[in-house]
PDB file of N, CA and C in Angstrom:
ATOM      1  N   UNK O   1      36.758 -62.461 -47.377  1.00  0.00           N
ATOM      2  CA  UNK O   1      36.149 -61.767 -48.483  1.00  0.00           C
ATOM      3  C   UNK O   1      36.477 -60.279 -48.457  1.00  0.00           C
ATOM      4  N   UNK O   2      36.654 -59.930 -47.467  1.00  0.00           N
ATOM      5  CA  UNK O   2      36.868 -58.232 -46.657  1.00  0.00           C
ATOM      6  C   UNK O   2      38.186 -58.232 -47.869  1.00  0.00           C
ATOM      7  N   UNK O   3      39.140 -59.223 -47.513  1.00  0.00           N
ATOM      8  CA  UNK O   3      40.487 -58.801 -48.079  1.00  0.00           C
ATOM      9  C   UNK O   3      40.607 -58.660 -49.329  1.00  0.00           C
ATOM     10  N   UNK O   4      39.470 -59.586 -49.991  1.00  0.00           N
ATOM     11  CA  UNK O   4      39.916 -59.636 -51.514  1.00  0.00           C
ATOM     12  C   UNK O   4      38.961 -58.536 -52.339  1.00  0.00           C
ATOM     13  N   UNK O   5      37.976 -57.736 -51.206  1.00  0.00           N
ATOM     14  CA  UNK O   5      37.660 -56.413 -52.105  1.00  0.00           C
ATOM     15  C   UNK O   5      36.169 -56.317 -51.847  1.00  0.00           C
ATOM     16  N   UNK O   6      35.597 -57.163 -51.341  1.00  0.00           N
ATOM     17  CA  UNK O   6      33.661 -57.066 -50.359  1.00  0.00           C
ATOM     18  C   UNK O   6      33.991 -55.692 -50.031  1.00  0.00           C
ATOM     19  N   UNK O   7      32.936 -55.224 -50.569  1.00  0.00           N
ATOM     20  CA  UNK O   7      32.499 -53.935 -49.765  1.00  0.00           C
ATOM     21  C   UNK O   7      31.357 -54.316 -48.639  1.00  0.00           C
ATOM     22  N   UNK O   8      30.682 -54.879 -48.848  1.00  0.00           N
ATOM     23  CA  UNK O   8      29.650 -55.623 -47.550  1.00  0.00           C
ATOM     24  C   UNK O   8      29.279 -56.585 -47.756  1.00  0.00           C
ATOM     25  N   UNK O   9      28.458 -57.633 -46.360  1.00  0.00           N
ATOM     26  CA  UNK O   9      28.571 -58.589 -46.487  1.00  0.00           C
ATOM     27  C   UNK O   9      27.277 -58.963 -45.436  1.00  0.00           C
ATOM     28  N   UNK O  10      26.225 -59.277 -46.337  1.00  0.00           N
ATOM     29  CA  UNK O  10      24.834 -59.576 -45.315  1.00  0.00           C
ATOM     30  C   UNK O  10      24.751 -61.564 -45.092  1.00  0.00           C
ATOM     31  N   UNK O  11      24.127 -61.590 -43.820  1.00  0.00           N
ATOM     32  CA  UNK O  11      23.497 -62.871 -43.999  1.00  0.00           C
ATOM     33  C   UNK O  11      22.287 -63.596 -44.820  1.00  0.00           C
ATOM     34  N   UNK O  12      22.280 -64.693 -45.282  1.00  0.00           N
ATOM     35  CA  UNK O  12      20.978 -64.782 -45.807  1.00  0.00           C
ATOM     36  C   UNK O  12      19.616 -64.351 -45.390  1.00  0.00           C
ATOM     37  N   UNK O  13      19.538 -64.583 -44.096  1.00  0.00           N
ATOM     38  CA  UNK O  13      18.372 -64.287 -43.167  1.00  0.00           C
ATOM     39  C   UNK O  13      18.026 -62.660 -43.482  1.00  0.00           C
ATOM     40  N   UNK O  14      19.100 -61.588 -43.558  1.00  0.00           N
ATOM     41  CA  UNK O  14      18.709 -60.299 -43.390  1.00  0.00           C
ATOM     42  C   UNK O  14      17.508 -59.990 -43.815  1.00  0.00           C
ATOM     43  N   UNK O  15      16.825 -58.791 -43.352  1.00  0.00           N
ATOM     44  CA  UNK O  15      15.926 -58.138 -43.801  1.00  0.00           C
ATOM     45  C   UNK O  15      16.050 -57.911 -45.089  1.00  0.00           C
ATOM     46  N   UNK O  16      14.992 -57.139 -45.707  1.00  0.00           N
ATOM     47  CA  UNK O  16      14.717 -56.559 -47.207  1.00  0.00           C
ATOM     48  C   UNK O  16      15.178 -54.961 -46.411  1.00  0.00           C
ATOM     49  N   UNK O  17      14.813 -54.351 -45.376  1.00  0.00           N
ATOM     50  CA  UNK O  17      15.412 -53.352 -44.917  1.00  0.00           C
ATOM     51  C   UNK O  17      17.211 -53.260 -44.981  1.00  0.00           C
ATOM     52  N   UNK O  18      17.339 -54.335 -44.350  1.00  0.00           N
ATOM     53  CA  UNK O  18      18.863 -54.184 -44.104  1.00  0.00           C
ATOM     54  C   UNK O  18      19.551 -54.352 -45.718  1.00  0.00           C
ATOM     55  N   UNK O  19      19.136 -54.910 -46.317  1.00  0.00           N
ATOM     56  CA  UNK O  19      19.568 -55.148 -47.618  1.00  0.00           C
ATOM     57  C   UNK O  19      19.478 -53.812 -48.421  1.00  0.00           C
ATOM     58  N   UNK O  20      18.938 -52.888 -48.237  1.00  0.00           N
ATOM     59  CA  UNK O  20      18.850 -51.386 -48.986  1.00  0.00           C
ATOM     60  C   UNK O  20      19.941 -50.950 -48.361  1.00  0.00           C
ATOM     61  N   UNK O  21      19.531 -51.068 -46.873  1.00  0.00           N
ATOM     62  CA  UNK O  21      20.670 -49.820 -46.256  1.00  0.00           C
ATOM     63  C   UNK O  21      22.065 -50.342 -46.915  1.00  0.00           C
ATOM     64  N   UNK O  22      22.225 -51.789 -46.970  1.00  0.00           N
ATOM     65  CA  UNK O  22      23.841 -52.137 -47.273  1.00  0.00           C
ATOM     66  C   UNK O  22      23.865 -51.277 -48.969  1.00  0.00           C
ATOM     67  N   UNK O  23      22.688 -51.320 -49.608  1.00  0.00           N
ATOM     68  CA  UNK O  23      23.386 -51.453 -51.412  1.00  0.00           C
ATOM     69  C   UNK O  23      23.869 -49.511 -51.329  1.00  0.00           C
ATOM     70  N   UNK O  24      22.500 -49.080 -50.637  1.00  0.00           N
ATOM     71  CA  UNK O  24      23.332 -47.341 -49.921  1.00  0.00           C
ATOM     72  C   UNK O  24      24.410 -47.250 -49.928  1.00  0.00           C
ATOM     73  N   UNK O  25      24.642 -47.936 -48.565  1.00  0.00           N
ATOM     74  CA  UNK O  25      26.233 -47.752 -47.947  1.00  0.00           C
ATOM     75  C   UNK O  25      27.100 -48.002 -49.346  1.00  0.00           C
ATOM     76  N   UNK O  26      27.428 -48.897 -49.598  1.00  0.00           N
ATOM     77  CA  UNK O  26      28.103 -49.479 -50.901  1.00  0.00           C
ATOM     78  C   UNK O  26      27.960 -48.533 -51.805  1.00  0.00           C
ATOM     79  N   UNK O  27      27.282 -48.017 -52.017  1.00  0.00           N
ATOM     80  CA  UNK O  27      27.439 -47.346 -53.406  1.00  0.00           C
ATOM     81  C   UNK O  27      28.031 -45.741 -52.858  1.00  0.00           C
ATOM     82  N   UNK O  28      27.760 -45.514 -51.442  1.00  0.00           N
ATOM     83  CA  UNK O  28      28.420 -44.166 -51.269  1.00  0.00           C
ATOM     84  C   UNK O  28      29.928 -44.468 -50.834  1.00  0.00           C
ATOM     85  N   UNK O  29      30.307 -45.600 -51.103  1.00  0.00           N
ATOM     86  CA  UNK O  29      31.730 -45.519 -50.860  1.00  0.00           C
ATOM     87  C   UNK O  29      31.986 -46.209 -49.401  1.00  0.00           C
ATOM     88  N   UNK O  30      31.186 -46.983 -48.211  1.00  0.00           N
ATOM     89  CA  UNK O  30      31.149 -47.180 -47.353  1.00  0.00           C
ATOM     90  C   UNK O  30      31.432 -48.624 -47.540  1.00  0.00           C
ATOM     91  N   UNK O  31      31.579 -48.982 -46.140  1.00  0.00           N
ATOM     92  CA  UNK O  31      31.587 -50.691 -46.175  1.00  0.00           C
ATOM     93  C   UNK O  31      30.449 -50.978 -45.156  1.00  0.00           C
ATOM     94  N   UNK O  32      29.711 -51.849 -45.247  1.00  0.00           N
ATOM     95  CA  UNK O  32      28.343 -52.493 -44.195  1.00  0.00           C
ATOM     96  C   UNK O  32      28.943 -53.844 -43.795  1.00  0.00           C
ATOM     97  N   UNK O  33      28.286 -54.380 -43.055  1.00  0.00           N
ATOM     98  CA  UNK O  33      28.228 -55.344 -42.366  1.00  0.00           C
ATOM     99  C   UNK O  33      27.046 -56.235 -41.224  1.00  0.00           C
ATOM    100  N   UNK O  34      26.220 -56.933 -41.515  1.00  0.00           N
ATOM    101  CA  UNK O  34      24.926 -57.060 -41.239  1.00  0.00           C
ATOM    102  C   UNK O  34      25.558 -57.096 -39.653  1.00  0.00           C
ATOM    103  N   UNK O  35      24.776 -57.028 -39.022  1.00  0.00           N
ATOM    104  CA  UNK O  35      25.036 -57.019 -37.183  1.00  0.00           C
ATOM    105  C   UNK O  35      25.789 -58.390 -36.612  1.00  0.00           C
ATOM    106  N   UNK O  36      24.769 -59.361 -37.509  1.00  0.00           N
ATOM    107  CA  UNK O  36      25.398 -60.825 -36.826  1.00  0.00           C
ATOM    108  C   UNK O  36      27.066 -60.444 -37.662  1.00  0.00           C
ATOM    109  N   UNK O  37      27.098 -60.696 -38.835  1.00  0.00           N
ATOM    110  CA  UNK O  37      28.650 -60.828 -39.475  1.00  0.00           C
ATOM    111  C   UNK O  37      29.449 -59.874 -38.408  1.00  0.00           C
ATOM    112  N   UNK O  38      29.179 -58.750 -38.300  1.00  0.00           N
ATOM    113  CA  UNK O  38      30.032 -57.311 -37.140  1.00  0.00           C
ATOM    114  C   UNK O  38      30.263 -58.642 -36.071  1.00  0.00           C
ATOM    115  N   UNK O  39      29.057 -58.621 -35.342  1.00  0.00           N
ATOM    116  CA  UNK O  39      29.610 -59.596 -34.072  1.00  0.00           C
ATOM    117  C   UNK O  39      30.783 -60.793 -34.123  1.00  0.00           C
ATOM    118  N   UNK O  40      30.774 -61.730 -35.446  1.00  0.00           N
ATOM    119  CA  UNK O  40      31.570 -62.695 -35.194  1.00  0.00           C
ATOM    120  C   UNK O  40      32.629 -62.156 -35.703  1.00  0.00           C
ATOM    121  N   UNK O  41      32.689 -61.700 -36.710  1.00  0.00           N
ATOM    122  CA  UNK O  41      34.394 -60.350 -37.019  1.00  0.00           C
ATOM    123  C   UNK O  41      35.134 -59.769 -35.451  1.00  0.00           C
ATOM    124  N   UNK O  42      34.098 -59.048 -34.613  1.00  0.00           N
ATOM    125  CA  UNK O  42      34.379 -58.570 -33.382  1.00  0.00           C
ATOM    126  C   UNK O  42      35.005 -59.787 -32.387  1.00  0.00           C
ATOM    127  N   UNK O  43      34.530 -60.360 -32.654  1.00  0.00           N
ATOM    128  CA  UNK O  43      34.855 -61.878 -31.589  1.00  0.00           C
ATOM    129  C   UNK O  43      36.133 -62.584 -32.098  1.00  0.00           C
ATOM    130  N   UNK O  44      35.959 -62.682 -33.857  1.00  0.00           N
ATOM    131  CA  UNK O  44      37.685 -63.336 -33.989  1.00  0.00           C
ATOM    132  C   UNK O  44      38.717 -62.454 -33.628  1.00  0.00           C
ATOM    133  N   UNK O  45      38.079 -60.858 -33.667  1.00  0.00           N
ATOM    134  CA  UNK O  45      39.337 -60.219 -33.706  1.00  0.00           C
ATOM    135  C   UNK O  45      40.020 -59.765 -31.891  1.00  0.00           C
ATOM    136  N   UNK O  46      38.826 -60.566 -31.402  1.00  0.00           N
ATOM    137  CA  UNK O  46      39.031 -60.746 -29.611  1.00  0.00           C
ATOM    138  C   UNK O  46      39.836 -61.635 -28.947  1.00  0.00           C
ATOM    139  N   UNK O  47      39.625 -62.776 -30.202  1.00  0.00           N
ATOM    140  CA  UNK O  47      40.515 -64.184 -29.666  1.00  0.00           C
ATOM    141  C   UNK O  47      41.911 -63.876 -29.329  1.00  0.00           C
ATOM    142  N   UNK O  48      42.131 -65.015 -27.750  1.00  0.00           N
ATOM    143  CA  UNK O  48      43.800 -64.436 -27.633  1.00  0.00           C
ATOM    144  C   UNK O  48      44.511 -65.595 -28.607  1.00  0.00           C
ATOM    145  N   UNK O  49      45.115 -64.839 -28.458  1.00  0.00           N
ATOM    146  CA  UNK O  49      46.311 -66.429 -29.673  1.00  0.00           C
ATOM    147  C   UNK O  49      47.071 -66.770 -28.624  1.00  0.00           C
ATOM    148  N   UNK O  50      47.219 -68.090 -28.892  1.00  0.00           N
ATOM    149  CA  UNK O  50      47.837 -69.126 -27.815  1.00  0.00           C
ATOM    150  C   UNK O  50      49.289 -68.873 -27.643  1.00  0.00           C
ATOM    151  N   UNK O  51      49.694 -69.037 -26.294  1.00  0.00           N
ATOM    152  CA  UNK O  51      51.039 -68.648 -26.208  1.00  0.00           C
ATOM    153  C   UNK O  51      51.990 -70.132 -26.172  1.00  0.00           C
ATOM    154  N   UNK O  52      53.015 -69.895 -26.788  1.00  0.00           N
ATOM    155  CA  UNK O  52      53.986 -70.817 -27.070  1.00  0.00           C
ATOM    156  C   UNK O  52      55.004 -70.719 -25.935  1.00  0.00           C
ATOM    157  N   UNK O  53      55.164 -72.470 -25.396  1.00  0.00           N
ATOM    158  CA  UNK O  53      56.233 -72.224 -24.783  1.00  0.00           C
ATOM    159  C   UNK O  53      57.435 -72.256 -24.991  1.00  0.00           C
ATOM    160  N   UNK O  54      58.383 -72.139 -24.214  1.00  0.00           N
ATOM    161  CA  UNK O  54      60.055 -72.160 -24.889  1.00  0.00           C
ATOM    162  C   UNK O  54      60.182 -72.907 -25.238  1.00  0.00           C
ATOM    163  N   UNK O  55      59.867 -74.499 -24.845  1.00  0.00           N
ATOM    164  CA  UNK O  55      60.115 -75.794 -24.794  1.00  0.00           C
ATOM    165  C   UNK O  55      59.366 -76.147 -26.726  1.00  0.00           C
ATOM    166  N   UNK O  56      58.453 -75.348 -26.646  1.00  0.00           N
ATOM    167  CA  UNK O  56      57.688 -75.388 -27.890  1.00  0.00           C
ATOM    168  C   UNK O  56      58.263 -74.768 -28.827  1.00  0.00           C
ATOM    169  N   UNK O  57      58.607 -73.596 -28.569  1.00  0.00           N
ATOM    170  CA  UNK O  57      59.836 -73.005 -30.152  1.00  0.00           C
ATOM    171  C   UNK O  57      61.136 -73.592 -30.044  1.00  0.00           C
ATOM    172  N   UNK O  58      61.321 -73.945 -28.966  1.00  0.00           N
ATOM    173  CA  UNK O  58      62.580 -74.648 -29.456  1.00  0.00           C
ATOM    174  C   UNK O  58      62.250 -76.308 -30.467  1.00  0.00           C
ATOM    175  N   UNK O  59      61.552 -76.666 -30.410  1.00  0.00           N
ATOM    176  CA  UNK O  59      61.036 -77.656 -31.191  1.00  0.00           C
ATOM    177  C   UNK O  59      60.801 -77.479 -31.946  1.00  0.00           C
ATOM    178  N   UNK O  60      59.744 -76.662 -32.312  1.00  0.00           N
ATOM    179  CA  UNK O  60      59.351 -75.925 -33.688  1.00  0.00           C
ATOM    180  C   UNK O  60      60.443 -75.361 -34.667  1.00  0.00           C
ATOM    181  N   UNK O  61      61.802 -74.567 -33.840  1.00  0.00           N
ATOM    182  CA  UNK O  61      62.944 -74.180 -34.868  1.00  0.00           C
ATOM    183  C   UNK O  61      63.788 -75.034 -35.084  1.00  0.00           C
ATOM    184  N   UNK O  62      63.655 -76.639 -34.419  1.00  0.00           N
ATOM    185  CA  UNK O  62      64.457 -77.689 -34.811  1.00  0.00           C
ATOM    186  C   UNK O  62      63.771 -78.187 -36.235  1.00  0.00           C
ATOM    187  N   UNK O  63      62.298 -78.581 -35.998  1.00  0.00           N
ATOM    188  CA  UNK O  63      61.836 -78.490 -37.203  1.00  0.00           C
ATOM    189  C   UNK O  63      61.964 -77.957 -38.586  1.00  0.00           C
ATOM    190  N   UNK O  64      61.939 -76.550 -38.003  1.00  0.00           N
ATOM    191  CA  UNK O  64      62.459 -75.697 -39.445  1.00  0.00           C
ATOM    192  C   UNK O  64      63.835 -75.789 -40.138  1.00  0.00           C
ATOM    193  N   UNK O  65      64.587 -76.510 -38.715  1.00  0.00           N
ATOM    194  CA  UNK O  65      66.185 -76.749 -38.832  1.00  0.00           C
ATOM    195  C   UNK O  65      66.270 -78.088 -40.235  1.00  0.00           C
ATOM    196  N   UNK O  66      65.331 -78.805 -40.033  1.00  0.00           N
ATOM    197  CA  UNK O  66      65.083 -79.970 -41.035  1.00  0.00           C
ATOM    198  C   UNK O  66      64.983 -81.002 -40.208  1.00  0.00           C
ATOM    199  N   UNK O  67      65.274 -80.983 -38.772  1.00  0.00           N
ATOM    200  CA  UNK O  67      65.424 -82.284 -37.993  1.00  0.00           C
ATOM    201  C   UNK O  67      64.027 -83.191 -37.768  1.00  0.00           C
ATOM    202  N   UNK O  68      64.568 -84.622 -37.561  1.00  0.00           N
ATOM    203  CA  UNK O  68      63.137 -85.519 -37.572  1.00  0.00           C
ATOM    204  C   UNK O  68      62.713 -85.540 -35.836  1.00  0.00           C
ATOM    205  N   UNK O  69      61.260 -86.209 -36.015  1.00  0.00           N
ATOM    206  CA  UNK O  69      60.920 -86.229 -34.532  1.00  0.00           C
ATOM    207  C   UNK O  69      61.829 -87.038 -33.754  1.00  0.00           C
ATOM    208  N   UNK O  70      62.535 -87.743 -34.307  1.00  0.00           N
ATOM    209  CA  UNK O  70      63.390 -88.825 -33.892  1.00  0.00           C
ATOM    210  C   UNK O  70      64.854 -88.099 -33.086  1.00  0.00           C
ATOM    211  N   UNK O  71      65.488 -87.253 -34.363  1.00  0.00           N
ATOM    212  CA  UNK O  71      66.344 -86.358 -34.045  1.00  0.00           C
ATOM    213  C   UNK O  71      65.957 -85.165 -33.143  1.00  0.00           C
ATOM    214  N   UNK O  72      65.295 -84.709 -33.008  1.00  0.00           N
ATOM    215  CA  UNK O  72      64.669 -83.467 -32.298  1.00  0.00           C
ATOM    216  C   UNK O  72      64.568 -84.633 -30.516  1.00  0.00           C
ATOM    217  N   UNK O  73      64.289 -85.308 -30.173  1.00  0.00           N
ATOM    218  CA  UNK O  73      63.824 -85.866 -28.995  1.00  0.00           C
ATOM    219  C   UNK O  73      65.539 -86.713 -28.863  1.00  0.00           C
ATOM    220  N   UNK O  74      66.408 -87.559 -29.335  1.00  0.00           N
ATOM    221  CA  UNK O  74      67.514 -87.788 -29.486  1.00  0.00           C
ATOM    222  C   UNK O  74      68.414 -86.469 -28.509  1.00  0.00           C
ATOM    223  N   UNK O  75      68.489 -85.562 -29.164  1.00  0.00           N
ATOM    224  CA  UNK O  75      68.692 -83.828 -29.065  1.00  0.00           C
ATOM    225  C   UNK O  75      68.284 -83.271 -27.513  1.00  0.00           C
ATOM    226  N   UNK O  76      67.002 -83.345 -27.585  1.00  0.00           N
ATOM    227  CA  UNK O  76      66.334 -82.660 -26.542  1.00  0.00           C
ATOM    228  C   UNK O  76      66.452 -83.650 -25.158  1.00  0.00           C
ATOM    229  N   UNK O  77      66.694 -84.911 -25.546  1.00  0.00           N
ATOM    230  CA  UNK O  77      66.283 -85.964 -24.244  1.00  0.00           C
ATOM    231  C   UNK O  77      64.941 -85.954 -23.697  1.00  0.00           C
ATOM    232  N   UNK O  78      64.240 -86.340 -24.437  1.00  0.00           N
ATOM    233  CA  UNK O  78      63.006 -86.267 -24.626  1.00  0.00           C
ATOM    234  C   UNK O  78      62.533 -87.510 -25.478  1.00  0.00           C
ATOM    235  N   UNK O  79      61.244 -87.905 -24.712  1.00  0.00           N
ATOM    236  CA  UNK O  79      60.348 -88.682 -25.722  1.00  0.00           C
ATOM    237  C   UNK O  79      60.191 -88.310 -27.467  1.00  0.00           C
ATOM    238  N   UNK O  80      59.869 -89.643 -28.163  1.00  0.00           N
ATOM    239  CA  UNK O  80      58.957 -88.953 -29.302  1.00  0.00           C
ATOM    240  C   UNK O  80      58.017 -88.021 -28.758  1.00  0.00           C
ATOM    241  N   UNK O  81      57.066 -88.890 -28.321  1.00  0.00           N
ATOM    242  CA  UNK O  81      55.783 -88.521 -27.832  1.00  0.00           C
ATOM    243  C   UNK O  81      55.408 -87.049 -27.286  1.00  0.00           C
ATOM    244  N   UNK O  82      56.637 -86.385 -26.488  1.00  0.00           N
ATOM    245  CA  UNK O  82      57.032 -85.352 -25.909  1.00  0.00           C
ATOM    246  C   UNK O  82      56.971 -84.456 -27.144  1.00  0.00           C
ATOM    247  N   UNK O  83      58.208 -84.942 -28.307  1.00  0.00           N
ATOM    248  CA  UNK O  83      58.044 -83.948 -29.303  1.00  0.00           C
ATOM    249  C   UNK O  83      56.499 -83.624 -30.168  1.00  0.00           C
ATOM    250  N   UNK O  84      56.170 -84.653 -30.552  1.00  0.00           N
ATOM    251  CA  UNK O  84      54.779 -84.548 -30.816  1.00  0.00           C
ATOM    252  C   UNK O  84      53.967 -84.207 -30.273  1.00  0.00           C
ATOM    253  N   UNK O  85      53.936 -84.098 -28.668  1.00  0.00           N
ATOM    254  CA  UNK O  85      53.224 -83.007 -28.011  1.00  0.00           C
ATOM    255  C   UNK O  85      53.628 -81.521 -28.131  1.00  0.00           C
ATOM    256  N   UNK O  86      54.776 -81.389 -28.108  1.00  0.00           N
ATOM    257  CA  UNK O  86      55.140 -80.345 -28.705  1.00  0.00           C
ATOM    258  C   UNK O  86      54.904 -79.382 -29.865  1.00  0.00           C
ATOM    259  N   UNK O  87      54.841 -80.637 -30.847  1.00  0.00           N
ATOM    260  CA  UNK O  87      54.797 -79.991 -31.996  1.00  0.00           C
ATOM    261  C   UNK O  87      53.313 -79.517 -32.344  1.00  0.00           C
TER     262      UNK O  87
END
């Protein structure tokens, strides 16, 4: 919602307090964010992103190559099953 133009963004639960301070903020040009929403924003933006192995992009750019799981494991000497773990 952030991206497509929210200036803030409360939970249902919020206060009648917290709900002033946000329409404030908002109208002076600010962005709010009720505490819980801050926290889980803070936390996705904590997550590590999973690391890919070689064995895994090389599969993945056979894919993009157009090749089937069939061809990709044929190729690799590898199981289906392997590629589909892969993939």
């Amino acid at each position: 919602m952030m991206d497509k133009g929210a200036r803030g963004y409360l939970l249902k639960n919020g206060s009648g307090k917290e709900l002033m301070e946000a329409i404030q903020a908002v109208i002076k040009g600010k962005t709010f964010l009720s505490d819980e929403a801050a926290m889980v924003l803070h936390h996705q933006a904590n997550e590590s992103i999973p690391v890919i192995t070689c064995r895994e992009m090389e599969v993945l750019e056979l894919l993009a190559d157009g090749l089937t799981n069939q061809e990709i494991a044929v190729k690799l000497f590898v199981s289906i099953t392997t590629v589909d773990s892969h993939r």
